[in-house]
Tab-separated table of C-alpha atoms in Angstrom:
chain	number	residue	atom	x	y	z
A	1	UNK	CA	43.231	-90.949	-168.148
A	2	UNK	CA	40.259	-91.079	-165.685
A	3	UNK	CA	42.315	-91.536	-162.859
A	4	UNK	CA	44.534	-88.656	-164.041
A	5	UNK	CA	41.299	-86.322	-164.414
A	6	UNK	CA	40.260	-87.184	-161.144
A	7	UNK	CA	43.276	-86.588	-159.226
A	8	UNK	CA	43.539	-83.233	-160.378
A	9	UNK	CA	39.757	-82.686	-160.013
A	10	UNK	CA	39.862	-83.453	-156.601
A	11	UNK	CA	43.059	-82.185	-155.759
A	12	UNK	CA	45.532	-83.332	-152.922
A	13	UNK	CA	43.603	-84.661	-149.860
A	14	UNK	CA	44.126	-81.988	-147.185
A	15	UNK	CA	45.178	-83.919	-143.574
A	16	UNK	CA	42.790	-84.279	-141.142
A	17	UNK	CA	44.021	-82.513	-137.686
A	18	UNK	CA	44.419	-84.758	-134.786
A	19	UNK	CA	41.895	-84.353	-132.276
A	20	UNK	CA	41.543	-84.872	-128.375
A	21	UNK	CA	38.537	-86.239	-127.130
A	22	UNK	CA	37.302	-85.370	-123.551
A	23	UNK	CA	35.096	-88.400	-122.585
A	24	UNK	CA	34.422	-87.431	-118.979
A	25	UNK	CA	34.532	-84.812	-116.673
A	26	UNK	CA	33.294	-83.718	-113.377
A	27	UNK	CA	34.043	-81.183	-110.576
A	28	UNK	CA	33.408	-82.179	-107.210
A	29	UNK	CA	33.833	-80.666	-103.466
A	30	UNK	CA	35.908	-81.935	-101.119
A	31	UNK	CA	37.360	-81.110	-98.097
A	32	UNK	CA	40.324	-79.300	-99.418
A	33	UNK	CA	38.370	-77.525	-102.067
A	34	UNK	CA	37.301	-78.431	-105.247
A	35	UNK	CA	38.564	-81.568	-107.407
A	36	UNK	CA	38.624	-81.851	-111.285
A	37	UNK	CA	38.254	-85.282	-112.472
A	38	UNK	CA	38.685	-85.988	-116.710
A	39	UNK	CA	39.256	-88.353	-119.054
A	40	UNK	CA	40.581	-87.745	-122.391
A	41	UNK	CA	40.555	-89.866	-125.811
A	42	UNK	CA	43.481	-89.479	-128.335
A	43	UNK	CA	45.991	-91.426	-131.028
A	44	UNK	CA	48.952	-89.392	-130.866
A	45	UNK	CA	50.124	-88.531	-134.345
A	46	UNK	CA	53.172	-89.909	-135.690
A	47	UNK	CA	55.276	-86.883	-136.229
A	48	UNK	CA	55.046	-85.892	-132.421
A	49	UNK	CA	55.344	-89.442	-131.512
A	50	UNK	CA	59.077	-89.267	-133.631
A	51	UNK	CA	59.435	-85.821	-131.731
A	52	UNK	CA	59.792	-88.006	-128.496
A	53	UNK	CA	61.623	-90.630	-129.863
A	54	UNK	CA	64.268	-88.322	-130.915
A	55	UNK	CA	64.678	-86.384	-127.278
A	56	UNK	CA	62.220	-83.673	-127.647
A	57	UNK	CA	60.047	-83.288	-124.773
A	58	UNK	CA	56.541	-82.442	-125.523
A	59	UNK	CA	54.126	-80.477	-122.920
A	60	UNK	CA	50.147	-81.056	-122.975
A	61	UNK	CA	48.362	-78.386	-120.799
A	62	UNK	CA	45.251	-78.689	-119.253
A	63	UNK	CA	42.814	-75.463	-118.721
A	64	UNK	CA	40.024	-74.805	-116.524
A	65	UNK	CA	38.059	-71.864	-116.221
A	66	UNK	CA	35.105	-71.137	-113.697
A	67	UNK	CA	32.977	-68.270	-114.701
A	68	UNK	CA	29.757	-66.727	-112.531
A	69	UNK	CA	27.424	-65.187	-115.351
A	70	UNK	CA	25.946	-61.285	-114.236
A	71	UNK	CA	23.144	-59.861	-115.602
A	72	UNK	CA	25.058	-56.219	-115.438
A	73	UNK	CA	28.322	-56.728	-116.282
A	74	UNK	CA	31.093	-59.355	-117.544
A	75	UNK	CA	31.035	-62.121	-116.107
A	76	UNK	CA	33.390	-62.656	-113.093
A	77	UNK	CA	36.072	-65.396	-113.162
A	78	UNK	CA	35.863	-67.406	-110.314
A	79	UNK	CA	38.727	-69.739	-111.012
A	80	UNK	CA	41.581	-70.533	-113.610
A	81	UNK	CA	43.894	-73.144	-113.499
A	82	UNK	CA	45.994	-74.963	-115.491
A	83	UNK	CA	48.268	-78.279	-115.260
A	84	UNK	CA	51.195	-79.328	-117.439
A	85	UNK	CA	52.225	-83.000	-118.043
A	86	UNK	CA	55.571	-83.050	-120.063
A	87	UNK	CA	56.380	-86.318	-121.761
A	88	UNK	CA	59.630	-87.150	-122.337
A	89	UNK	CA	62.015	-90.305	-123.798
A	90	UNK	CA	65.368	-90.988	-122.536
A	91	UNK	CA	67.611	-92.716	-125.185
A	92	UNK	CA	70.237	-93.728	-123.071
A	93	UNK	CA	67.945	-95.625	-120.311
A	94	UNK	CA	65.517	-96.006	-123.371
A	95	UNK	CA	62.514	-95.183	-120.945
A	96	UNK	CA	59.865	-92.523	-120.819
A	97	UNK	CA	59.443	-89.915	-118.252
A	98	UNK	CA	56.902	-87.914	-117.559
A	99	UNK	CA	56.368	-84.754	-115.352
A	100	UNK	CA	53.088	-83.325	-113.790
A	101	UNK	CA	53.722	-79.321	-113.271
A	102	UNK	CA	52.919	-79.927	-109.667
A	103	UNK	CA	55.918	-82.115	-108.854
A	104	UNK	CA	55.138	-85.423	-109.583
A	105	UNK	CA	57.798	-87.207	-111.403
A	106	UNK	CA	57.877	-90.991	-112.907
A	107	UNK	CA	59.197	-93.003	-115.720
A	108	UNK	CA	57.243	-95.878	-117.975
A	109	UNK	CA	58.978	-98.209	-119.794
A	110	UNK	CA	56.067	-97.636	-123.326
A	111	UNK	CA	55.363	-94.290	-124.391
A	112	UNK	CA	51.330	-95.553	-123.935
A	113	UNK	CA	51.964	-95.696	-120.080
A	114	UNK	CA	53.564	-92.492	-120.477
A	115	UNK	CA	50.634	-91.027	-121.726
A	116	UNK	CA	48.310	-92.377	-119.040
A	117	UNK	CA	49.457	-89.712	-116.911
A	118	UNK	CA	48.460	-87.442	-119.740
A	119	UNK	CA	44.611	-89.132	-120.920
A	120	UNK	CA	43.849	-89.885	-117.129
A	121	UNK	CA	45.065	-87.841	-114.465
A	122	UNK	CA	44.171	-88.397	-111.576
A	123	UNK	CA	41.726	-85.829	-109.135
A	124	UNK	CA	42.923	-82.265	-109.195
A	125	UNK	CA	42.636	-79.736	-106.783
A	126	UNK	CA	41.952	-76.398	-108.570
A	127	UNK	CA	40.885	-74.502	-106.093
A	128	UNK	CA	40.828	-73.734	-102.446
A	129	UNK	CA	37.275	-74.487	-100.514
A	130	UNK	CA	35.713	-70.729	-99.401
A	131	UNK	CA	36.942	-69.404	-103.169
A	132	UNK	CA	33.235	-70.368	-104.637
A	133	UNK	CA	29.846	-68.572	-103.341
A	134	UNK	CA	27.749	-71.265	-102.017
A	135	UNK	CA	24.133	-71.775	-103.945
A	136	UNK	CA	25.344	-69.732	-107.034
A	137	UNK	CA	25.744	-71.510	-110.855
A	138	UNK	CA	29.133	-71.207	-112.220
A	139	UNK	CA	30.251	-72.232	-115.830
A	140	UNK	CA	32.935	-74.296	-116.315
A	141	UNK	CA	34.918	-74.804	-119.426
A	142	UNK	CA	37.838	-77.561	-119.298
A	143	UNK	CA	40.682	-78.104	-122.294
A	144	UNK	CA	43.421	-79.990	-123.455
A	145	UNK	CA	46.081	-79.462	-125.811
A	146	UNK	CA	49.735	-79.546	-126.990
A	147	UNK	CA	51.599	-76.803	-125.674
A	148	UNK	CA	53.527	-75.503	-128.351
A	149	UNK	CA	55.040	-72.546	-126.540
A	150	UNK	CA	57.475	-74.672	-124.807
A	151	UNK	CA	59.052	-76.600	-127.489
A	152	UNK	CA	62.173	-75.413	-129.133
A	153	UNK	CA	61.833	-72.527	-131.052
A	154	UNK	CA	62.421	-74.381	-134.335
A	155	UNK	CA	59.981	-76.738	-133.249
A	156	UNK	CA	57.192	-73.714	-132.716
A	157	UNK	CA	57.934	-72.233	-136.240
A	158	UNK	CA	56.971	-75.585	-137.574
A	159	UNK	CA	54.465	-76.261	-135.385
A	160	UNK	CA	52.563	-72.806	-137.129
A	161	UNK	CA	52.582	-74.665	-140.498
A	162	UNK	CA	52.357	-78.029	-139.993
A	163	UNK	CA	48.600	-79.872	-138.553
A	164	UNK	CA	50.429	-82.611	-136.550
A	165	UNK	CA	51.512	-80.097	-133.992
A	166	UNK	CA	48.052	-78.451	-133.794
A	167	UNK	CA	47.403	-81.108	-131.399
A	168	UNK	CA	43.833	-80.027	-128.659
A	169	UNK	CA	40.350	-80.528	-127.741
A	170	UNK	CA	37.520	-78.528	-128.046
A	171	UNK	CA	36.569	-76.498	-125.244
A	172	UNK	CA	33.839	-78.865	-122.961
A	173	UNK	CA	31.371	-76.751	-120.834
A	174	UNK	CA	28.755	-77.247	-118.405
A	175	UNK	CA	27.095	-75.961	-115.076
A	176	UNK	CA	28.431	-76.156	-111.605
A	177	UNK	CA	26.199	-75.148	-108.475
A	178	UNK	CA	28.992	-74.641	-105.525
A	179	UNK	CA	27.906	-75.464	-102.224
């Protein structure tokens, strides 16, 4: 009877959303431009790790934004970029591929090497050197998340009511003086 009272009481126990993690990040100049290097923490949650296993391809997208605050007016956006990794599983060779948006192509034989690609790229060049002003203070906010506009649309109607598909980080910020 107890037990009875306290499951209604306290209801159903609502899902907790899965969460990414960024544990490092840095931007850096180089002589190309300017480099992005990040880390990023995450389980992936069953139901998108079944999504794989059954031949859907899933696409995490990584966003960065450079903004120079003003005094007068908006502030001016220096920089966006973004990067797509799409992780896919091949039933007939039984091995994961995955797919950086910039070309680079190459299969893993565990979906946890697969997602190496995704948790730590390597150094990306987001922009061009001459783009920044040299001695000015830009703010730079970097995130990472499932991209649910490229799944199948019966995938992105779900995806809308279900948590396991609501799959990012928070947005990570800090200061960047170009030079």
């Amino acid at each position: 009877m107890t037990l009875l009272f306290l499951a209604a009481f306290l209801g159903p126990v609502p899902a907790r959303a899965a969460e990414i993690e960024i544990n490092r990040v840095t931007l850096e100049n180089a002589d190309e431009g300017y480099k992005l290097g990040i880390s990023f923490a995450f389980d992936l949650p069953r139901t998108l790790e079944d999504a794989i296993m059954r031949g859907f391809p899933l696409y995490f997208t990584t966003e960065v934004e450079l903004t120079r605050p003003r005094w007068y007016w908006f502030d001016e956006k220096a920089i966006t970029a973004s990067r797509t990794v799409r992780i896919s599983y091949n039933l007939l060779t039984q091995q994961y591929h995955a797919a950086i948006s910039d070309g680079l192509h190459q299969s893993f034989s565990t979906l946890e090497d697969a997602l190496s690609l995704v948790k730590r790229p390597g150094r990306w060049l987001i922009a061009d050197r001459g783009v920044l002003k040299p001695g000015e203070v830009y703010n730079v906010a970097v995130r990472m998340g499932l991209d649910v506009a490229r799944l199948p649309k019966p995938f992105q109607v779900h995806a809308i009511n279900s948590s396991d598909w609501r799959f990012s980080s928070d947005w990570k910020q800090f200061n960047f003086k170009a030079e």
